[in-house]
A tleap script that builds the chain and sets N, CA, C and O, in Angstrom:
source leaprc.protein.ff14SB
mol = sequence {
  NMET THR SER VAL THR GLU GLU GLU ARG ARG
  TYR PHE ASP GLN MET PRO ALA MET PHE PRO
  VAL TYR VAL GLN LEU LYS GLU ARG LEU GLU
  GLN ARG TYR GLU ASN ILE ARG VAL LYS VAL
  THR LYS THR GLN ILE SER PHE SER ASN ARG
  TYR ILE PHE THR VAL VAL SER LEU PRO TRP
  ARG ARG HIE LYS GLY TRP PRO GLU LYS TYR
  LEU LEU VAL SER PHE GLY LEU ASP TYR LYS
  LYS ASP SER PRO ARG ILE ILE GLN ALA VAL
  GLU ALA GLY ARG ARG ARG TRP THR HIE HIE
  VAL LEU VAL GLU GLY LYS ASP GLY ILE ASP
  GLU GLU LEU MET GLN TRP ILE ASP GLU ALA
  TYR ARG PHE SER LEU PHE CLYS
}
set mol.1.N position { 83.463 -173.019 -173.138 }
set mol.1.CA position { 83.216 -171.729 -172.453 }
set mol.1.C position { 83.483 -170.579 -173.564 }
set mol.1.O position { 84.375 -170.655 -174.409 }
set mol.2.N position { 82.621 -169.559 -173.439 }
set mol.2.CA position { 82.800 -168.475 -174.235 }
set mol.2.C position { 84.041 -167.654 -174.105 }
set mol.2.O position { 84.578 -167.701 -172.999 }
set mol.3.N position { 84.621 -166.879 -175.057 }
set mol.3.CA position { 85.760 -166.067 -174.785 }
set mol.3.C position { 85.323 -164.805 -174.265 }
set mol.3.O position { 84.305 -164.332 -174.770 }
set mol.4.N position { 85.898 -164.169 -173.351 }
set mol.4.CA position { 85.510 -162.941 -172.772 }
set mol.4.C position { 86.909 -162.130 -172.750 }
set mol.4.O position { 87.976 -162.578 -172.332 }
set mol.5.N position { 86.693 -160.909 -173.260 }
set mol.5.CA position { 87.884 -160.034 -173.293 }
set mol.5.C position { 88.233 -159.462 -171.949 }
set mol.5.O position { 87.437 -159.472 -171.010 }
set mol.6.N position { 89.367 -158.994 -171.887 }
set mol.6.CA position { 89.797 -158.227 -170.560 }
set mol.6.C position { 88.987 -157.081 -170.410 }
set mol.6.O position { 88.592 -156.808 -169.277 }
set mol.7.N position { 88.678 -156.371 -171.356 }
set mol.7.CA position { 87.748 -155.130 -171.299 }
set mol.7.C position { 86.308 -155.496 -170.794 }
set mol.7.O position { 85.659 -154.741 -170.070 }
set mol.8.N position { 85.865 -156.706 -171.230 }
set mol.8.CA position { 84.539 -157.168 -170.495 }
set mol.8.C position { 84.694 -157.540 -169.066 }
set mol.8.O position { 83.820 -157.199 -168.269 }
set mol.9.N position { 85.700 -158.190 -168.688 }
set mol.9.CA position { 86.096 -158.560 -167.413 }
set mol.9.C position { 86.291 -157.172 -166.535 }
set mol.9.O position { 85.734 -157.083 -165.440 }
set mol.10.N position { 86.969 -156.266 -166.969 }
set mol.10.CA position { 87.080 -155.052 -166.140 }
set mol.10.C position { 85.724 -154.233 -166.036 }
set mol.10.O position { 85.550 -153.479 -165.079 }
set mol.11.N position { 84.875 -154.367 -166.911 }
set mol.11.CA position { 83.563 -153.658 -166.843 }
set mol.11.C position { 82.772 -154.080 -165.529 }
set mol.11.O position { 81.878 -153.417 -165.004 }
set mol.12.N position { 83.273 -155.331 -165.087 }
set mol.12.CA position { 82.505 -155.843 -163.872 }
set mol.12.C position { 83.251 -155.750 -162.664 }
set mol.12.O position { 82.859 -156.359 -161.668 }
set mol.13.N position { 84.381 -154.991 -162.638 }
set mol.13.CA position { 85.217 -154.861 -161.452 }
set mol.13.C position { 84.388 -154.229 -160.333 }
set mol.13.O position { 84.644 -154.600 -159.187 }
set mol.14.N position { 83.414 -153.311 -160.524 }
set mol.14.CA position { 82.654 -152.573 -159.523 }
set mol.14.C position { 81.496 -153.738 -159.092 }
set mol.14.O position { 80.946 -153.600 -158.000 }
set mol.15.N position { 81.232 -154.566 -159.716 }
set mol.15.CA position { 80.193 -155.594 -159.197 }
set mol.15.C position { 80.601 -156.974 -159.754 }
set mol.15.O position { 79.955 -157.421 -160.702 }
set mol.16.N position { 81.550 -157.630 -159.276 }
set mol.16.CA position { 82.005 -158.872 -159.774 }
set mol.16.C position { 80.873 -160.066 -159.648 }
set mol.16.O position { 80.892 -161.008 -160.440 }
set mol.17.N position { 80.095 -159.988 -158.823 }
set mol.17.CA position { 78.999 -160.932 -158.626 }
set mol.17.C position { 78.137 -161.172 -159.947 }
set mol.17.O position { 77.616 -162.244 -160.252 }
set mol.18.N position { 78.077 -159.981 -160.679 }
set mol.18.CA position { 77.295 -160.282 -162.045 }
set mol.18.C position { 78.110 -160.649 -163.136 }
set mol.18.O position { 77.594 -160.733 -164.250 }
set mol.19.N position { 79.366 -160.890 -162.967 }
set mol.19.CA position { 80.115 -161.323 -164.139 }
set mol.19.C position { 79.613 -162.685 -164.639 }
set mol.19.O position { 79.411 -162.855 -165.842 }
set mol.20.N position { 79.408 -163.665 -163.731 }
set mol.20.CA position { 78.894 -164.900 -164.246 }
set mol.20.C position { 77.556 -164.818 -164.943 }
set mol.20.O position { 77.296 -165.531 -165.912 }
set mol.21.N position { 76.776 -164.006 -164.476 }
set mol.21.CA position { 75.506 -163.784 -165.177 }
set mol.21.C position { 75.724 -163.258 -166.474 }
set mol.21.O position { 74.997 -163.688 -167.370 }
set mol.22.N position { 76.603 -162.391 -166.752 }
set mol.22.CA position { 76.906 -161.790 -168.043 }
set mol.22.C position { 77.460 -162.880 -169.018 }
set mol.22.O position { 77.130 -163.001 -170.198 }
set mol.23.N position { 78.391 -163.686 -168.305 }
set mol.23.CA position { 79.017 -164.692 -169.091 }
set mol.23.C position { 77.940 -165.694 -169.669 }
set mol.23.O position { 77.969 -166.025 -170.854 }
set mol.24.N position { 77.093 -166.111 -168.880 }
set mol.24.CA position { 75.885 -166.944 -169.189 }
set mol.24.C position { 75.051 -166.379 -170.278 }
set mol.24.O position { 74.606 -167.098 -171.172 }
set mol.25.N position { 74.825 -165.056 -170.216 }
set mol.25.CA position { 74.075 -164.349 -171.457 }
set mol.25.C position { 74.902 -164.460 -172.596 }
set mol.25.O position { 74.425 -164.959 -173.616 }
set mol.26.N position { 76.136 -164.047 -172.569 }
set mol.26.CA position { 76.963 -164.042 -173.784 }
set mol.26.C position { 77.084 -165.451 -174.352 }
set mol.26.O position { 77.010 -165.541 -175.578 }
set mol.27.N position { 77.253 -166.528 -173.666 }
set mol.27.CA position { 77.223 -167.816 -174.003 }
set mol.27.C position { 76.033 -168.170 -174.819 }
set mol.27.O position { 76.159 -168.805 -175.866 }
set mol.28.N position { 74.854 -167.769 -174.356 }
set mol.28.CA position { 73.517 -168.073 -174.890 }
set mol.28.C position { 73.264 -167.249 -176.245 }
set mol.28.O position { 72.668 -167.712 -177.218 }
set mol.29.N position { 73.783 -166.018 -176.165 }
set mol.29.CA position { 73.712 -165.235 -177.434 }
set mol.29.C position { 74.678 -165.799 -178.467 }
set mol.29.O position { 74.243 -165.865 -179.617 }
set mol.30.N position { 75.899 -166.207 -178.242 }
set mol.30.CA position { 76.759 -166.752 -179.234 }
set mol.30.C position { 76.367 -168.172 -179.749 }
set mol.30.O position { 76.817 -168.607 -180.810 }
set mol.31.N position { 75.473 -168.908 -178.921 }
set mol.31.CA position { 74.917 -170.116 -179.451 }
set mol.31.C position { 73.820 -169.824 -180.430 }
set mol.31.O position { 73.470 -170.595 -181.323 }
set mol.32.N position { 73.331 -168.695 -180.197 }
set mol.32.CA position { 71.998 -168.476 -181.063 }
set mol.32.C position { 72.373 -167.779 -182.328 }
set mol.32.O position { 71.785 -168.038 -183.379 }
set mol.33.N position { 73.360 -166.881 -182.254 }
set mol.33.CA position { 73.624 -165.968 -183.519 }
set mol.33.C position { 75.063 -166.029 -183.897 }
set mol.33.O position { 75.966 -166.106 -183.063 }
set mol.34.N position { 75.247 -165.992 -185.221 }
set mol.34.CA position { 76.507 -165.951 -185.667 }
set mol.34.C position { 77.003 -164.430 -186.018 }
set mol.34.O position { 76.218 -163.567 -186.412 }
set mol.35.N position { 78.281 -164.231 -185.843 }
set mol.35.CA position { 78.882 -162.966 -186.260 }
set mol.35.C position { 78.199 -161.751 -185.369 }
set mol.35.O position { 77.900 -160.698 -185.934 }
set mol.36.N position { 77.989 -161.917 -184.114 }
set mol.36.CA position { 77.652 -160.612 -183.381 }
set mol.36.C position { 78.836 -159.910 -182.911 }
set mol.36.O position { 79.872 -160.484 -182.575 }
set mol.37.N position { 78.656 -158.674 -182.895 }
set mol.37.CA position { 79.625 -157.810 -182.461 }
set mol.37.C position { 79.473 -157.289 -180.982 }
set mol.37.O position { 78.362 -156.855 -180.677 }
set mol.38.N position { 80.410 -157.286 -180.087 }
set mol.38.CA position { 80.361 -156.938 -178.711 }
set mol.38.C position { 81.029 -155.578 -178.637 }
set mol.38.O position { 82.132 -155.492 -179.175 }
set mol.39.N position { 80.487 -154.426 -178.007 }
set mol.39.CA position { 81.159 -153.349 -177.751 }
set mol.39.C position { 81.094 -152.917 -176.362 }
set mol.39.O position { 79.994 -152.775 -175.828 }
set mol.40.N position { 82.226 -152.685 -175.703 }
set mol.40.CA position { 82.125 -152.272 -174.236 }
set mol.40.C position { 82.557 -150.787 -174.170 }
set mol.40.O position { 83.547 -150.319 -174.732 }
set mol.41.N position { 81.682 -150.123 -173.412 }
set mol.41.CA position { 81.927 -148.695 -173.122 }
set mol.41.C position { 81.851 -148.467 -171.730 }
set mol.41.O position { 81.589 -149.457 -171.047 }
set mol.42.N position { 82.039 -147.269 -171.088 }
set mol.42.CA position { 82.038 -147.205 -169.708 }
set mol.42.C position { 80.727 -147.550 -168.941 }
set mol.42.O position { 80.736 -148.018 -167.803 }
set mol.43.N position { 79.651 -147.295 -169.621 }
set mol.43.CA position { 78.318 -147.468 -169.073 }
set mol.43.C position { 77.636 -148.751 -169.561 }
set mol.43.O position { 76.661 -149.109 -168.899 }
set mol.44.N position { 77.972 -149.457 -170.551 }
set mol.44.CA position { 77.347 -150.555 -171.064 }
set mol.44.C position { 78.140 -151.465 -171.821 }
set mol.44.O position { 79.254 -151.139 -172.232 }
set mol.45.N position { 77.580 -152.713 -172.057 }
set mol.45.CA position { 78.036 -153.534 -173.072 }
set mol.45.C position { 76.895 -153.942 -174.168 }
set mol.45.O position { 75.849 -154.532 -173.895 }
set mol.46.N position { 77.278 -153.538 -175.369 }
set mol.46.CA position { 76.133 -153.737 -176.447 }
set mol.46.C position { 76.600 -154.941 -177.306 }
set mol.46.O position { 77.779 -155.195 -177.551 }
set mol.47.N position { 75.468 -155.688 -177.757 }
set mol.47.CA position { 75.480 -156.735 -178.771 }
set mol.47.C position { 74.843 -156.369 -180.050 }
set mol.47.O position { 73.675 -155.982 -180.004 }
set mol.48.N position { 75.470 -156.439 -181.221 }
set mol.48.CA position { 74.820 -156.113 -182.382 }
set mol.48.C position { 74.985 -157.012 -183.576 }
set mol.48.O position { 75.871 -157.866 -183.599 }
set mol.49.N position { 74.131 -156.828 -184.579 }
set mol.49.CA position { 74.456 -157.560 -185.863 }
set mol.49.C position { 74.496 -156.332 -186.809 }
set mol.49.O position { 75.523 -155.656 -186.874 }
set mol.50.N position { 73.493 -156.058 -187.480 }
set mol.50.CA position { 73.585 -154.744 -188.336 }
set mol.50.C position { 73.420 -153.595 -187.357 }
set mol.50.O position { 74.145 -152.605 -187.445 }
set mol.51.N position { 72.474 -153.708 -186.420 }
set mol.51.CA position { 72.425 -152.635 -185.339 }
set mol.51.C position { 72.309 -153.315 -183.979 }
set mol.51.O position { 72.101 -154.524 -183.879 }
set mol.52.N position { 72.460 -152.451 -182.873 }
set mol.52.CA position { 72.370 -153.032 -181.640 }
set mol.52.C position { 71.003 -153.799 -181.403 }
set mol.52.O position { 69.958 -153.344 -181.867 }
set mol.53.N position { 71.032 -154.903 -180.713 }
set mol.53.CA position { 69.820 -155.665 -180.530 }
set mol.53.C position { 69.695 -155.852 -179.000 }
set mol.53.O position { 68.553 -155.977 -178.558 }
set mol.54.N position { 70.695 -155.886 -178.175 }
set mol.54.CA position { 70.579 -155.963 -176.727 }
set mol.54.C position { 71.700 -155.309 -176.186 }
set mol.54.O position { 72.769 -155.284 -176.795 }
set mol.55.N position { 71.515 -154.695 -174.916 }
set mol.55.CA position { 72.534 -154.057 -174.122 }
set mol.55.C position { 72.515 -154.601 -172.675 }
set mol.55.O position { 71.444 -154.948 -172.178 }
set mol.56.N position { 73.585 -154.676 -172.042 }
set mol.56.CA position { 73.678 -155.063 -170.627 }
set mol.56.C position { 74.304 -153.892 -169.871 }
set mol.56.O position { 75.236 -153.314 -170.430 }
set mol.57.N position { 73.891 -153.457 -168.622 }
set mol.57.CA position { 74.501 -152.631 -167.939 }
set mol.57.C position { 74.411 -152.890 -166.517 }
set mol.57.O position { 73.554 -153.672 -166.107 }
set mol.58.N position { 75.279 -152.262 -165.656 }
set mol.58.CA position { 75.212 -152.375 -164.070 }
set mol.58.C position { 74.402 -151.297 -163.667 }
set mol.58.O position { 74.169 -150.367 -164.439 }
set mol.59.N position { 73.877 -151.351 -162.331 }
set mol.59.CA position { 73.246 -150.078 -161.712 }
set mol.59.C position { 74.167 -149.102 -161.622 }
set mol.59.O position { 75.330 -149.310 -161.277 }
set mol.60.N position { 73.659 -147.889 -161.953 }
set mol.60.CA position { 74.482 -146.651 -161.713 }
set mol.60.C position { 73.871 -145.716 -160.661 }
set mol.60.O position { 74.377 -144.671 -160.250 }
set mol.61.N position { 72.801 -146.214 -160.322 }
set mol.61.CA position { 72.085 -145.331 -159.151 }
set mol.61.C position { 71.081 -146.311 -158.458 }
set mol.61.O position { 70.635 -147.273 -159.082 }
set mol.62.N position { 70.748 -146.067 -157.220 }
set mol.62.CA position { 69.687 -146.894 -156.626 }
set mol.62.C position { 68.306 -146.504 -156.838 }
set mol.62.O position { 67.997 -145.312 -156.855 }
set mol.63.N position { 67.498 -147.384 -156.992 }
set mol.63.CA position { 66.139 -147.372 -157.333 }
set mol.63.C position { 65.331 -147.935 -156.119 }
set mol.63.O position { 65.552 -149.090 -155.755 }
set mol.64.N position { 64.510 -147.252 -155.552 }
set mol.64.CA position { 63.622 -147.860 -154.404 }
set mol.64.C position { 62.862 -149.153 -154.939 }
set mol.64.O position { 62.118 -149.155 -155.920 }
set mol.65.N position { 63.152 -150.205 -154.173 }
set mol.65.CA position { 62.299 -151.393 -154.514 }
set mol.65.C position { 63.062 -152.393 -155.317 }
set mol.65.O position { 62.700 -153.564 -155.434 }
set mol.66.N position { 64.255 -151.829 -155.928 }
set mol.66.CA position { 65.088 -152.791 -156.883 }
set mol.66.C position { 66.187 -153.367 -156.060 }
set mol.66.O position { 66.560 -152.807 -155.029 }
set mol.67.N position { 66.739 -154.530 -156.514 }
set mol.67.CA position { 67.704 -155.187 -155.743 }
set mol.67.C position { 69.094 -154.325 -155.819 }
set mol.67.O position { 69.268 -153.479 -156.696 }
set mol.68.N position { 69.989 -154.599 -154.891 }
set mol.68.CA position { 71.236 -153.871 -154.893 }
set mol.68.C position { 72.096 -154.269 -155.914 }
set mol.68.O position { 72.884 -153.444 -156.378 }
set mol.69.N position { 72.057 -155.522 -156.374 }
set mol.69.CA position { 73.005 -156.134 -157.400 }
set mol.69.C position { 72.107 -156.838 -158.498 }
set mol.69.O position { 71.276 -157.716 -158.266 }
set mol.70.N position { 72.417 -156.306 -159.721 }
set mol.70.CA position { 71.551 -156.946 -160.787 }
set mol.70.C position { 72.237 -156.503 -162.250 }
set mol.70.O position { 72.963 -155.515 -162.356 }
set mol.71.N position { 71.954 -157.230 -163.160 }
set mol.71.CA position { 72.444 -156.823 -164.453 }
set mol.71.C position { 71.139 -156.353 -165.198 }
set mol.71.O position { 70.127 -157.053 -165.197 }
set mol.72.N position { 71.205 -155.208 -165.797 }
set mol.72.CA position { 70.066 -154.727 -166.515 }
set mol.72.C position { 70.186 -155.116 -168.060 }
set mol.72.O position { 71.125 -154.734 -168.758 }
set mol.73.N position { 69.209 -155.861 -168.489 }
set mol.73.CA position { 69.291 -156.207 -169.955 }
set mol.73.C position { 68.256 -155.516 -170.669 }
set mol.73.O position { 67.078 -155.619 -170.326 }
set mol.74.N position { 68.606 -154.858 -171.585 }
set mol.74.CA position { 67.798 -154.021 -172.463 }
set mol.74.C position { 67.695 -154.449 -173.778 }
set mol.74.O position { 68.683 -154.940 -174.324 }
set mol.75.N position { 66.552 -154.325 -174.412 }
set mol.75.CA position { 66.446 -154.723 -175.966 }
set mol.75.C position { 65.254 -153.932 -176.595 }
set mol.75.O position { 64.298 -153.440 -175.993 }
set mol.76.N position { 65.503 -153.915 -177.869 }
set mol.76.CA position { 64.454 -153.033 -178.727 }
set mol.76.C position { 63.557 -153.674 -179.496 }
set mol.76.O position { 63.987 -154.608 -180.173 }
set mol.77.N position { 62.260 -153.365 -179.566 }
set mol.77.CA position { 61.315 -153.957 -180.320 }
set mol.77.C position { 60.481 -152.751 -180.951 }
set mol.77.O position { 60.543 -151.574 -180.598 }
set mol.78.N position { 59.706 -153.284 -181.939 }
set mol.78.CA position { 58.793 -152.315 -182.738 }
set mol.78.C position { 57.513 -152.161 -182.061 }
set mol.78.O position { 56.655 -151.529 -182.676 }
set mol.79.N position { 57.221 -152.626 -180.896 }
set mol.79.CA position { 55.976 -152.528 -180.211 }
set mol.79.C position { 56.340 -152.615 -178.578 }
set mol.79.O position { 57.405 -153.021 -178.113 }
set mol.80.N position { 55.431 -152.235 -177.990 }
set mol.80.CA position { 55.575 -152.286 -176.328 }
set mol.80.C position { 55.203 -153.781 -175.960 }
set mol.80.O position { 54.107 -154.262 -176.246 }
set mol.81.N position { 56.189 -154.465 -175.314 }
set mol.81.CA position { 55.876 -155.773 -174.819 }
set mol.81.C position { 55.431 -155.596 -173.283 }
set mol.81.O position { 56.111 -154.910 -172.519 }
set mol.82.N position { 54.347 -156.196 -172.902 }
set mol.82.CA position { 53.996 -156.190 -171.513 }
set mol.82.C position { 54.213 -157.489 -170.690 }
set mol.82.O position { 53.644 -158.504 -171.091 }
set mol.83.N position { 54.860 -157.538 -169.756 }
set mol.83.CA position { 55.309 -158.482 -168.881 }
set mol.83.C position { 55.633 -158.078 -167.537 }
set mol.83.O position { 56.256 -157.020 -167.446 }
set mol.84.N position { 55.313 -158.761 -166.351 }
set mol.84.CA position { 55.736 -158.295 -165.137 }
set mol.84.C position { 57.250 -158.216 -165.034 }
set mol.84.O position { 57.765 -157.391 -164.279 }
set mol.85.N position { 58.034 -159.109 -165.822 }
set mol.85.CA position { 59.445 -158.981 -165.684 }
set mol.85.C position { 60.071 -157.780 -166.329 }
set mol.85.O position { 61.247 -157.508 -166.090 }
set mol.86.N position { 59.363 -157.073 -167.107 }
set mol.86.CA position { 59.902 -155.847 -167.825 }
set mol.86.C position { 59.655 -154.628 -166.839 }
set mol.86.O position { 58.531 -154.193 -166.590 }
set mol.87.N position { 60.811 -154.136 -166.318 }
set mol.87.CA position { 60.485 -153.139 -165.294 }
set mol.87.C position { 60.210 -151.912 -165.771 }
set mol.87.O position { 59.617 -151.087 -165.077 }
set mol.88.N position { 60.677 -151.621 -167.206 }
set mol.88.CA position { 60.382 -150.390 -167.859 }
set mol.88.C position { 60.444 -150.663 -169.338 }
set mol.88.O position { 61.240 -151.452 -169.846 }
set mol.89.N position { 59.451 -149.877 -170.064 }
set mol.89.CA position { 59.371 -149.872 -171.485 }
set mol.89.C position { 59.215 -148.413 -171.862 }
set mol.89.O position { 58.332 -147.693 -171.394 }
set mol.90.N position { 60.184 -148.000 -172.792 }
set mol.90.CA position { 60.231 -146.518 -173.214 }
set mol.90.C position { 60.063 -146.421 -174.610 }
set mol.90.O position { 60.677 -147.225 -175.312 }
set mol.91.N position { 59.345 -145.584 -175.127 }
set mol.91.CA position { 59.217 -145.408 -176.562 }
set mol.91.C position { 60.346 -144.462 -177.004 }
set mol.91.O position { 60.233 -143.238 -176.939 }
set mol.92.N position { 61.386 -145.064 -177.435 }
set mol.92.CA position { 62.658 -144.406 -177.879 }
set mol.92.C position { 62.440 -143.556 -179.315 }
set mol.92.O position { 63.128 -142.572 -179.586 }
set mol.93.N position { 61.547 -143.997 -180.060 }
set mol.93.CA position { 61.216 -143.321 -181.346 }
set mol.93.C position { 60.034 -143.905 -181.892 }
set mol.93.O position { 59.426 -144.770 -181.260 }
set mol.94.N position { 59.660 -143.510 -183.004 }
set mol.94.CA position { 58.430 -143.872 -183.734 }
set mol.94.C position { 58.530 -145.340 -183.987 }
set mol.94.O position { 59.435 -145.744 -184.718 }
set mol.95.N position { 57.628 -146.232 -183.416 }
set mol.95.CA position { 57.688 -147.643 -183.495 }
set mol.95.C position { 59.043 -148.350 -183.062 }
set mol.95.O position { 59.554 -149.297 -183.659 }
set mol.96.N position { 59.515 -147.761 -181.977 }
set mol.96.CA position { 60.678 -148.200 -181.410 }
set mol.96.C position { 60.660 -148.143 -179.913 }
set mol.96.O position { 60.730 -147.061 -179.330 }
set mol.97.N position { 60.560 -149.357 -179.237 }
set mol.97.CA position { 60.412 -149.327 -177.817 }
set mol.97.C position { 61.664 -150.128 -177.172 }
set mol.97.O position { 62.033 -151.229 -177.582 }
set mol.98.N position { 62.210 -149.480 -176.199 }
set mol.98.CA position { 63.347 -150.150 -175.378 }
set mol.98.C position { 62.767 -150.664 -174.077 }
set mol.98.O position { 62.115 -149.968 -173.300 }
set mol.99.N position { 63.035 -151.835 -173.922 }
set mol.99.CA position { 62.584 -152.679 -172.772 }
set mol.99.C position { 63.660 -152.999 -171.833 }
set mol.99.O position { 64.750 -153.381 -172.258 }
set mol.100.N position { 63.419 -152.866 -170.565 }
set mol.100.CA position { 64.544 -153.242 -169.493 }
set mol.100.C position { 63.949 -154.354 -168.551 }
set mol.100.O position { 62.800 -154.404 -168.113 }
set mol.101.N position { 65.030 -155.275 -168.323 }
set mol.101.CA position { 64.671 -156.504 -167.423 }
set mol.101.C position { 65.792 -156.420 -166.425 }
set mol.101.O position { 66.970 -156.265 -166.748 }
set mol.102.N position { 65.357 -156.533 -165.202 }
set mol.102.CA position { 66.454 -156.808 -164.095 }
set mol.102.C position { 66.724 -158.188 -164.146 }
set mol.102.O position { 65.771 -158.957 -164.276 }
set mol.103.N position { 68.004 -158.675 -164.054 }
set mol.103.CA position { 68.433 -159.947 -163.972 }
set mol.103.C position { 69.370 -160.161 -162.723 }
set mol.103.O position { 70.478 -159.627 -162.681 }
set mol.104.N position { 68.917 -160.918 -161.760 }
set mol.104.CA position { 69.653 -160.980 -160.562 }
set mol.104.C position { 70.554 -162.070 -160.456 }
set mol.104.O position { 71.425 -162.055 -159.587 }
set mol.105.N position { 70.418 -163.165 -161.375 }
set mol.105.CA position { 71.160 -164.264 -161.227 }
set mol.105.C position { 71.068 -165.047 -162.538 }
set mol.105.O position { 70.237 -164.720 -163.385 }
set mol.106.N position { 71.946 -166.126 -162.734 }
set mol.106.CA position { 72.040 -167.032 -163.862 }
set mol.106.C position { 70.593 -167.521 -164.348 }
set mol.106.O position { 70.307 -167.629 -165.540 }
set mol.107.N position { 69.666 -167.819 -163.244 }
set mol.107.CA position { 68.321 -168.400 -163.686 }
set mol.107.C position { 67.471 -167.127 -164.324 }
set mol.107.O position { 66.368 -167.340 -164.825 }
set mol.108.N position { 67.926 -166.052 -164.291 }
set mol.108.CA position { 67.101 -165.090 -165.060 }
set mol.108.C position { 67.501 -164.971 -166.490 }
set mol.108.O position { 66.846 -164.205 -167.197 }
set mol.109.N position { 68.475 -165.621 -166.990 }
set mol.109.CA position { 68.766 -165.794 -168.307 }
set mol.109.C position { 68.029 -167.156 -168.911 }
set mol.109.O position { 68.604 -168.181 -169.278 }
set mol.110.N position { 66.812 -166.929 -168.915 }
set mol.110.CA position { 65.956 -168.080 -169.255 }
set mol.110.C position { 65.318 -168.001 -170.676 }
set mol.110.O position { 65.470 -167.003 -171.381 }
set mol.111.N position { 64.592 -169.099 -171.074 }
set mol.111.CA position { 64.081 -169.122 -172.439 }
set mol.111.C position { 63.220 -167.922 -172.654 }
set mol.111.O position { 63.381 -167.332 -173.722 }
set mol.112.N position { 62.344 -167.472 -171.828 }
set mol.112.CA position { 61.476 -166.239 -171.957 }
set mol.112.C position { 62.372 -165.073 -172.515 }
set mol.112.O position { 62.209 -164.539 -173.612 }
set mol.113.N position { 63.419 -164.732 -171.521 }
set mol.113.CA position { 64.197 -163.573 -171.988 }
set mol.113.C position { 64.883 -163.833 -173.247 }
set mol.113.O position { 64.959 -162.877 -174.019 }
set mol.114.N position { 65.374 -164.895 -173.585 }
set mol.114.CA position { 66.031 -165.308 -174.839 }
set mol.114.C position { 65.171 -165.096 -175.981 }
set mol.114.O position { 65.601 -164.613 -177.028 }
set mol.115.N position { 63.809 -165.488 -175.787 }
set mol.115.CA position { 62.812 -165.248 -176.896 }
set mol.115.C position { 62.647 -163.850 -177.250 }
set mol.115.O position { 62.511 -163.433 -178.400 }
set mol.116.N position { 62.669 -163.055 -176.045 }
set mol.116.CA position { 62.492 -161.448 -176.266 }
set mol.116.C position { 63.608 -160.979 -177.011 }
set mol.116.O position { 63.407 -160.143 -177.892 }
set mol.117.N position { 64.879 -161.442 -176.760 }
set mol.117.CA position { 65.977 -161.020 -177.361 }
set mol.117.C position { 66.063 -161.467 -178.738 }
set mol.117.O position { 66.583 -160.729 -179.576 }
set mol.118.N position { 65.544 -162.752 -179.091 }
set mol.118.CA position { 65.339 -163.214 -180.470 }
set mol.118.C position { 64.598 -162.259 -181.314 }
set mol.118.O position { 64.973 -161.970 -182.450 }
set mol.119.N position { 63.566 -161.781 -180.766 }
set mol.119.CA position { 62.682 -160.803 -181.457 }
set mol.119.C position { 63.389 -159.445 -181.763 }
set mol.119.O position { 63.268 -158.844 -182.831 }
set mol.120.N position { 64.091 -159.056 -180.769 }
set mol.120.CA position { 65.030 -157.835 -180.837 }
set mol.120.C position { 66.230 -158.111 -181.846 }
set mol.120.O position { 66.709 -157.198 -182.519 }
set mol.121.N position { 66.634 -159.265 -181.903 }
set mol.121.CA position { 67.703 -159.494 -182.878 }
set mol.121.C position { 67.145 -159.510 -184.394 }
set mol.121.O position { 67.825 -159.086 -185.329 }
set mol.122.N position { 65.860 -160.031 -184.548 }
set mol.122.CA position { 65.318 -159.949 -185.828 }
set mol.122.C position { 64.787 -158.611 -186.234 }
set mol.122.O position { 64.781 -158.249 -187.410 }
set mol.123.N position { 64.327 -157.860 -185.214 }
set mol.123.CA position { 64.005 -156.365 -185.497 }
set mol.123.C position { 65.072 -155.558 -185.979 }
set mol.123.O position { 64.967 -154.787 -186.933 }
set mol.124.N position { 66.273 -155.777 -185.194 }
set mol.124.CA position { 67.412 -155.076 -185.560 }
set mol.124.C position { 67.978 -155.317 -187.009 }
set mol.124.O position { 68.624 -154.462 -187.615 }
set mol.125.N position { 67.678 -156.555 -187.503 }
set mol.125.CA position { 68.131 -156.726 -188.874 }
set mol.125.C position { 67.538 -155.924 -189.979 }
set mol.125.O position { 68.111 -155.700 -191.045 }
set mol.126.N position { 66.241 -155.469 -189.621 }
set mol.126.CA position { 65.471 -154.880 -190.782 }
set mol.126.C position { 64.943 -153.448 -190.416 }
set mol.126.O position { 64.187 -152.843 -191.177 }
set mol.127.N position { 65.384 -152.916 -189.188 }
set mol.127.CA position { 64.759 -151.612 -188.892 }
set mol.127.C position { 65.532 -150.586 -189.763 }
set mol.127.O position { 65.228 -149.393 -189.727 }
savepdb mol mol.pdb
quit
C-alpha cells in the first residue's frame, strides 16, 4: 500500500468517503511515475514532476446536477480534450487547457483517466 501522510488524511476529514478513492489514485500515480512530489494545501492536493500535472480537490460548493460526494481530478494539456467524462475544460492560458473530471468511486480511477493523466504528465515535463 502507498504511504499517505497525516496531512493528506486530514484533507479528507470533511469527506472521508473520498479518501479511499484518493489512495487508489495516488497508488496508480506512484506505480506509473518516479519521483513525483505531493503538495497538500487547504483547497487541493497537487502532484508534480517539474510542474504540476494533476490536482485533486473536494467539492467546495454545490453544483446543480453534480453528485454530493466526489473527487475532482484536474489535469492540464496543450489542447482541449473532448469527452463526456470531462465536466469542464478551461483555457487557462495560450495552449494550456485545464480539464476537470468528477470521480465518485474507485472505479472512476480507470485506464482512460490514467491515460489522460499520462498525457498531462508528459506535457508538464516540457511546457
